C-alpha positions in Angstrom: -86.0 114.1 -56.7 -88.3 114.0 -53.5 -86.9 114.4 -50.3 -87.8 111.0 -49.2 -86.4 108.9 -52.2 -83.1 107.2 -52.2 -80.3 109.3 -53.6 -78.7 106.8 -55.9 -75.5 108.9 -57.2 -74.8 110.5 -53.6 -71.1 109.5 -53.8 -68.5 112.2 -53.6 -65.4 110.5 -54.3 -63.1 107.5 -53.3 -60.6 106.6 -50.9 -57.7 104.6 -52.3 -54.8 102.7 -50.7 -52.0 101.3 -52.8 -48.7 99.9 -52.4 -45.5 101.3 -53.6 -45.9 99.2 -56.4 -49.1 100.8 -57.8 -51.2 97.9 -56.7 -54.5 98.8 -55.1 -55.1 97.5 -51.6 -58.3 99.0 -50.5 -60.8 101.2 -52.2 -63.5 102.9 -50.0 -66.6 105.0 -51.5 -66.6 108.1 -49.8 -70.3 109.3 -48.8 -69.3 112.6 -47.4 -67.2 115.4 -48.7 -64.2 116.6 -46.9 -61.2 114.6 -45.3 -62.8 112.2 -42.8 -60.5 109.9 -40.8 -63.0 107.0 -40.9 -62.0 106.2 -44.4 -58.2 106.0 -43.5 -59.0 104.1 -40.5 -61.1 101.5 -42.4 -58.2 101.1 -45.1 -55.6 100.5 -42.2 -57.9 98.1 -40.6 -58.0 96.0 -43.9 -54.4 96.5 -44.4 -53.7 94.9 -40.9 -56.0 92.1 -41.7 -54.6 91.1 -45.1 -50.7 92.1 -45.0 -49.8 90.9 -41.5 -46.7 91.5 -39.2 -44.1 94.4 -39.5 -45.6 96.4 -42.3 -45.6 100.2 -42.7 -48.2 102.8 -43.9 -46.7 105.9 -45.5 -49.0 108.9 -45.5 -48.6 112.7 -46.1 -50.1 113.2 -42.9 -48.4 110.4 -41.1 -47.9 112.5 -37.9 -51.6 112.6 -37.5 -52.4 109.3 -38.8 -50.0 107.5 -36.2 -51.9 109.3 -33.0 -55.1 108.8 -34.5 -54.5 105.2 -35.0 -53.2 104.7 -31.5 -56.1 106.5 -30.1 -58.6 104.4 -32.0 -60.0 100.9 -31.7 -57.1 99.8 -34.1 -54.4 100.8 -31.6 -53.8 97.6 -30.0 -54.1 95.7 -33.5 -51.5 97.7 -34.9 -49.3 97.5 -32.1 -49.4 93.8 -32.0 -48.8 93.4 -35.6 -45.9 96.1 -35.1 -47.1 98.3 -37.8 -45.3 101.6 -38.5 -46.7 104.9 -39.9 -44.0 106.9 -41.8 -44.1 110.4 -43.4 -42.9 110.9 -47.1 -39.8 113.1 -47.7 -41.6 115.9 -48.9 -44.0 116.3 -46.0 -42.4 119.8 -44.8 -42.1 121.2 -48.3 
């Protein structure tokens, strides 16, 4: 493959957000390796648009996610919709 050609199979993974019932709420194709915040923020944005008021997002790094959401452009939207970010019980173990 030449350097200037389009890389068709360049994906490195997927980011999935599911409810506690196992229903997939959001899938994002990850274009770069590593744990980038933009995938989680994109999922939260979709979650806020679809699920409405008084929802909670459980995340294994909820302590970091809560601060990141508040500092991002989603902060006001999450606050208006009273979204909570919680950490699962095994976070410290």
